[in-house]
Structure formats: C-alpha cells, structure tokens
Amino acid sequence: MTTPMPPTNLPWMLDDLVEVPHVVSTVLFSTDGLIIQKSSFMSQDLAEILSAGASSMYSLAAGAGRRFGSGAVQQVVIEYDGNTLFLVSAGQNARLAVLCQRDIDMGMVAYEVSRLVIRIGEFLGTEARSRALAADGPTG
C-alpha cells in the first residue's frame, strides 16, 4: 500500500498544533502505520517509529472494543512518566498521534486536536471522528 500524497496545507496545520503549549510533535498516519505527514519538528526516523507503534496501539484498542462490545475507539491516551500520547481517528483510514509533555492542559489539547481533526478530514476528503474530544471544549 502506498502512502497518499498529503495536501500542501497539511504540514503547516500539524506544525500549528505544535504551537499549543507543551505539544511536542504530531504525526498523521495511515491505519497500517505509514506516515501521511509529520510535523516539521520531528525527525523522519522518530515519526516512523511513532506512527508504527501508534497504529499498533490504536488497533489493539479497537480490537478490545470489538471483543467487549464497547463500540468504536474515540481516543487512546497513554500517560508515560515524561510524556502523554493522544491517538485519535482523523477520518477514514487515517489516525493522528500527538505527543505532549506530561504537564499539558489535557482539555486544551483535546479541543485543539478536535479542531485539527475536522480540518484534516476536509483536506483528505474523509469525515473526521471527533465527538469525544469536542465534548467538553477547552478547559481553563
């Protein structure tokens, strides 16, 4: 499977999210773990590792959801000692990974991610799924 060519506005949209305080980098990837686009602040090697791992984690969450009748995955949040990783659907066959520092405002990041997912869906021509992230909006 080949990776689709990203629209020219996609890189700056991902870089714009990195401007949110404590967001480190973003990667838009296909469901099979291939990079569609990455933020310019992340090396290609790290983006490939993140997209492959994130694809696996998202698939694992989806499989567990199916097995237990929980429905579709809305988001996956992994809190590490030093970072937090958000994984969300960004339309049909596309996912978004957002790596943040541990001390982020989760509500603000969730709000900004939901806005970005809608814009990505418009560019990729797919409907974005952002119900869970947009539910509460930004927190102060």
PDB file of C-alpha atoms in Angstrom:
ATOM      1  CA  MET A   1       0.000   0.000   0.000  1.00  0.00           C
ATOM      2  CA  THR A   2       1.359   3.414  -0.867  1.00  0.00           C
ATOM      3  CA  THR A   3       1.070   6.449   1.354  1.00  0.00           C
ATOM      4  CA  PRO A   4      -1.262   9.095  -0.094  1.00  0.00           C
ATOM      5  CA  MET A   5       0.263  12.405  -1.118  1.00  0.00           C
ATOM      6  CA  PRO A   6      -0.562  14.990   1.565  1.00  0.00           C
ATOM      7  CA  PRO A   7      -2.161  18.303   0.629  1.00  0.00           C
ATOM      8  CA  THR A   8       0.287  21.200   0.788  1.00  0.00           C
ATOM      9  CA  ASN A   9      -1.534  22.808   3.732  1.00  0.00           C
ATOM     10  CA  LEU A  10      -1.246  19.707   5.880  1.00  0.00           C
ATOM     11  CA  PRO A  11       2.317  20.328   7.144  1.00  0.00           C
ATOM     12  CA  TRP A  12       1.518  23.788   8.470  1.00  0.00           C
ATOM     13  CA  MET A  13      -1.681  22.505  10.108  1.00  0.00           C
ATOM     14  CA  LEU A  14       0.354  19.925  12.037  1.00  0.00           C
ATOM     15  CA  ASP A  15       3.038  22.481  12.888  1.00  0.00           C
ATOM     16  CA  ASP A  16       0.315  24.842  14.109  1.00  0.00           C
ATOM     17  CA  LEU A  17      -0.753  22.247  16.697  1.00  0.00           C
ATOM     18  CA  VAL A  18       2.823  22.047  17.954  1.00  0.00           C
ATOM     19  CA  GLU A  19       2.489  25.740  18.862  1.00  0.00           C
ATOM     20  CA  VAL A  20      -0.002  24.756  21.589  1.00  0.00           C
ATOM     21  CA  PRO A  21       1.884  24.866  24.908  1.00  0.00           C
ATOM     22  CA  HIS A  22       3.584  21.563  25.779  1.00  0.00           C
ATOM     23  CA  VAL A  23       2.735  19.816  22.481  1.00  0.00           C
ATOM     24  CA  VAL A  24       5.984  18.272  21.228  1.00  0.00           C
ATOM     25  CA  SER A  25       5.112  16.790  17.834  1.00  0.00           C
ATOM     26  CA  THR A  26       2.358  15.368  15.663  1.00  0.00           C
ATOM     27  CA  VAL A  27       2.174  12.599  13.085  1.00  0.00           C
ATOM     28  CA  LEU A  28      -0.706  11.839  10.741  1.00  0.00           C
ATOM     29  CA  PHE A  29      -0.527   8.185   9.728  1.00  0.00           C
ATOM     30  CA  SER A  30      -2.491   5.545   7.869  1.00  0.00           C
ATOM     31  CA  THR A  31      -4.188   2.666   9.651  1.00  0.00           C
ATOM     32  CA  ASP A  32      -1.344   0.400   8.546  1.00  0.00           C
ATOM     33  CA  GLY A  33       1.226   2.637  10.253  1.00  0.00           C
ATOM     34  CA  LEU A  34       2.629   4.564   7.283  1.00  0.00           C
ATOM     35  CA  ILE A  35       3.310   8.268   7.671  1.00  0.00           C
ATOM     36  CA  ILE A  36       0.958  10.541   5.751  1.00  0.00           C
ATOM     37  CA  GLN A  37       2.523  13.715   7.175  1.00  0.00           C
ATOM     38  CA  LYS A  38       4.538  14.707  10.233  1.00  0.00           C
ATOM     39  CA  SER A  39       5.203  17.977  11.973  1.00  0.00           C
ATOM     40  CA  SER A  40       8.456  19.544  10.846  1.00  0.00           C
ATOM     41  CA  PHE A  41       9.717  19.440  14.439  1.00  0.00           C
ATOM     42  CA  MET A  42      10.093  15.643  14.371  1.00  0.00           C
ATOM     43  CA  SER A  43      12.733  13.617  12.566  1.00  0.00           C
ATOM     44  CA  GLN A  44      11.645  11.137   9.914  1.00  0.00           C
ATOM     45  CA  ASP A  45      13.075   8.215  11.910  1.00  0.00           C
ATOM     46  CA  LEU A  46      11.162   9.103  15.074  1.00  0.00           C
ATOM     47  CA  ALA A  47       7.989   9.770  13.081  1.00  0.00           C
ATOM     48  CA  GLU A  48       8.218   6.300  11.514  1.00  0.00           C
ATOM     49  CA  ILE A  49       8.663   4.683  14.926  1.00  0.00           C
ATOM     50  CA  LEU A  50       5.783   6.675  16.401  1.00  0.00           C
ATOM     51  CA  SER A  51       3.397   6.004  13.515  1.00  0.00           C
ATOM     52  CA  ALA A  52       4.085   2.254  13.536  1.00  0.00           C
ATOM     53  CA  GLY A  53       3.698   1.981  17.304  1.00  0.00           C
ATOM     54  CA  ALA A  54       0.663   4.257  17.424  1.00  0.00           C
ATOM     55  CA  SER A  55      -1.027   2.246  14.691  1.00  0.00           C
ATOM     56  CA  SER A  56      -0.496  -0.924  16.715  1.00  0.00           C
ATOM     57  CA  MET A  57      -1.804   0.645  19.927  1.00  0.00           C
ATOM     58  CA  TYR A  58      -4.878   2.052  18.175  1.00  0.00           C
ATOM     59  CA  SER A  59      -5.570  -1.339  16.570  1.00  0.00           C
ATOM     60  CA  LEU A  60      -5.205  -3.065  19.932  1.00  0.00           C
ATOM     61  CA  ALA A  61      -7.724  -0.663  21.491  1.00  0.00           C
ATOM     62  CA  ALA A  62     -10.116  -1.194  18.564  1.00  0.00           C
ATOM     63  CA  GLY A  63      -9.830  -4.970  18.864  1.00  0.00           C
ATOM     64  CA  ALA A  64     -10.544  -4.882  22.585  1.00  0.00           C
ATOM     65  CA  GLY A  65     -13.508  -2.597  21.946  1.00  0.00           C
ATOM     66  CA  ARG A  66     -14.952  -5.034  19.423  1.00  0.00           C
ATOM     67  CA  ARG A  67     -14.331  -8.024  21.697  1.00  0.00           C
ATOM     68  CA  PHE A  68     -16.128  -6.427  24.634  1.00  0.00           C
ATOM     69  CA  GLY A  69     -18.869  -4.731  22.616  1.00  0.00           C
ATOM     70  CA  SER A  70     -17.650  -1.247  23.505  1.00  0.00           C
ATOM     71  CA  GLY A  71     -18.035   0.252  20.046  1.00  0.00           C
ATOM     72  CA  ALA A  72     -15.602   2.370  18.080  1.00  0.00           C
ATOM     73  CA  VAL A  73     -12.467   3.881  19.599  1.00  0.00           C
ATOM     74  CA  GLN A  74     -12.883   7.598  20.231  1.00  0.00           C
ATOM     75  CA  GLN A  75      -9.367   8.210  21.510  1.00  0.00           C
ATOM     76  CA  VAL A  76      -6.435   6.463  23.116  1.00  0.00           C
ATOM     77  CA  VAL A  77      -4.464   8.353  25.765  1.00  0.00           C
ATOM     78  CA  ILE A  78      -1.226   6.933  27.112  1.00  0.00           C
ATOM     79  CA  GLU A  79       0.452   8.660  30.027  1.00  0.00           C
ATOM     80  CA  TYR A  80       4.160   7.968  30.353  1.00  0.00           C
ATOM     81  CA  ASP A  81       6.426   9.273  33.116  1.00  0.00           C
ATOM     82  CA  GLY A  82       7.607  12.116  30.900  1.00  0.00           C
ATOM     83  CA  ASN A  83       5.030  12.449  28.111  1.00  0.00           C
ATOM     84  CA  THR A  84       1.395  11.961  27.178  1.00  0.00           C
ATOM     85  CA  LEU A  85       0.396  10.490  23.824  1.00  0.00           C
ATOM     86  CA  PHE A  86      -3.020  11.133  22.250  1.00  0.00           C
ATOM     87  CA  LEU A  87      -4.221   8.900  19.405  1.00  0.00           C
ATOM     88  CA  VAL A  88      -7.403   9.800  17.524  1.00  0.00           C
ATOM     89  CA  SER A  89      -9.121   8.942  14.284  1.00  0.00           C
ATOM     90  CA  ALA A  90      -8.559  11.607  11.635  1.00  0.00           C
ATOM     91  CA  GLY A  91     -11.004  10.252   9.086  1.00  0.00           C
ATOM     92  CA  GLN A  92     -11.317   7.048   7.133  1.00  0.00           C
ATOM     93  CA  ASN A  93      -8.034   5.096   7.305  1.00  0.00           C
ATOM     94  CA  ALA A  94      -6.147   7.986   8.938  1.00  0.00           C
ATOM     95  CA  ARG A  95      -5.054   8.478  12.541  1.00  0.00           C
ATOM     96  CA  LEU A  96      -3.357  11.336  14.372  1.00  0.00           C
ATOM     97  CA  ALA A  97      -0.724  10.919  17.077  1.00  0.00           C
ATOM     98  CA  VAL A  98       0.011  13.922  19.281  1.00  0.00           C
ATOM     99  CA  LEU A  99       2.979  13.667  21.632  1.00  0.00           C
ATOM    100  CA  CYS A 100       2.907  16.122  24.545  1.00  0.00           C
ATOM    101  CA  GLN A 101       4.938  16.918  27.607  1.00  0.00           C
ATOM    102  CA  ARG A 102       3.486  15.452  30.781  1.00  0.00           C
ATOM    103  CA  ASP A 103       2.302  18.806  32.224  1.00  0.00           C
ATOM    104  CA  ILE A 104      -0.153  19.644  29.439  1.00  0.00           C
ATOM    105  CA  ASP A 105      -3.662  21.009  29.831  1.00  0.00           C
ATOM    106  CA  MET A 106      -5.465  17.919  28.512  1.00  0.00           C
ATOM    107  CA  GLY A 107      -8.695  19.806  27.872  1.00  0.00           C
ATOM    108  CA  MET A 108      -6.985  22.440  25.749  1.00  0.00           C
ATOM    109  CA  VAL A 109      -5.039  19.860  23.768  1.00  0.00           C
ATOM    110  CA  ALA A 110      -8.189  17.775  23.242  1.00  0.00           C
ATOM    111  CA  TYR A 111     -10.027  20.858  21.986  1.00  0.00           C
ATOM    112  CA  GLU A 112      -7.220  21.818  19.582  1.00  0.00           C
ATOM    113  CA  VAL A 113      -6.878  18.223  18.362  1.00  0.00           C
ATOM    114  CA  SER A 114     -10.614  18.028  17.645  1.00  0.00           C
ATOM    115  CA  ARG A 115     -10.404  21.233  15.595  1.00  0.00           C
ATOM    116  CA  LEU A 116      -7.407  19.890  13.680  1.00  0.00           C
ATOM    117  CA  VAL A 117      -9.078  16.541  13.002  1.00  0.00           C
ATOM    118  CA  ILE A 118     -12.017  18.322  11.374  1.00  0.00           C
ATOM    119  CA  ARG A 119      -9.657  20.319   9.142  1.00  0.00           C
ATOM    120  CA  ILE A 120      -7.639  17.212   8.257  1.00  0.00           C
ATOM    121  CA  GLY A 121     -10.836  15.388   7.325  1.00  0.00           C
ATOM    122  CA  GLU A 122     -11.780  18.234   4.991  1.00  0.00           C
ATOM    123  CA  PHE A 123      -8.382  18.089   3.277  1.00  0.00           C
ATOM    124  CA  LEU A 124      -8.316  14.311   2.980  1.00  0.00           C
ATOM    125  CA  GLY A 125     -11.933  14.201   1.857  1.00  0.00           C
ATOM    126  CA  THR A 126     -12.996  11.950   4.730  1.00  0.00           C
ATOM    127  CA  GLU A 127     -15.319  12.509   7.629  1.00  0.00           C
ATOM    128  CA  ALA A 128     -13.423  13.083  10.855  1.00  0.00           C
ATOM    129  CA  ARG A 129     -14.500  11.485  14.106  1.00  0.00           C
ATOM    130  CA  SER A 130     -14.025  13.988  16.931  1.00  0.00           C
ATOM    131  CA  ARG A 131     -17.104  13.566  19.167  1.00  0.00           C
ATOM    132  CA  ALA A 132     -15.218  12.518  22.282  1.00  0.00           C
ATOM    133  CA  LEU A 133     -12.605  15.232  22.052  1.00  0.00           C
ATOM    134  CA  ALA A 134     -15.035  18.077  21.345  1.00  0.00           C
ATOM    135  CA  ALA A 135     -17.475  17.142  24.108  1.00  0.00           C
ATOM    136  CA  ASP A 136     -16.157  19.484  26.774  1.00  0.00           C
ATOM    137  CA  GLY A 137     -14.214  22.064  24.771  1.00  0.00           C
ATOM    138  CA  PRO A 138     -11.208  23.836  26.256  1.00  0.00           C
ATOM    139  CA  THR A 139     -10.652  23.953  29.972  1.00  0.00           C
ATOM    140  CA  GLY A 140      -9.102  26.831  31.753  1.00  0.00           C
TER     141      GLY A 140
END
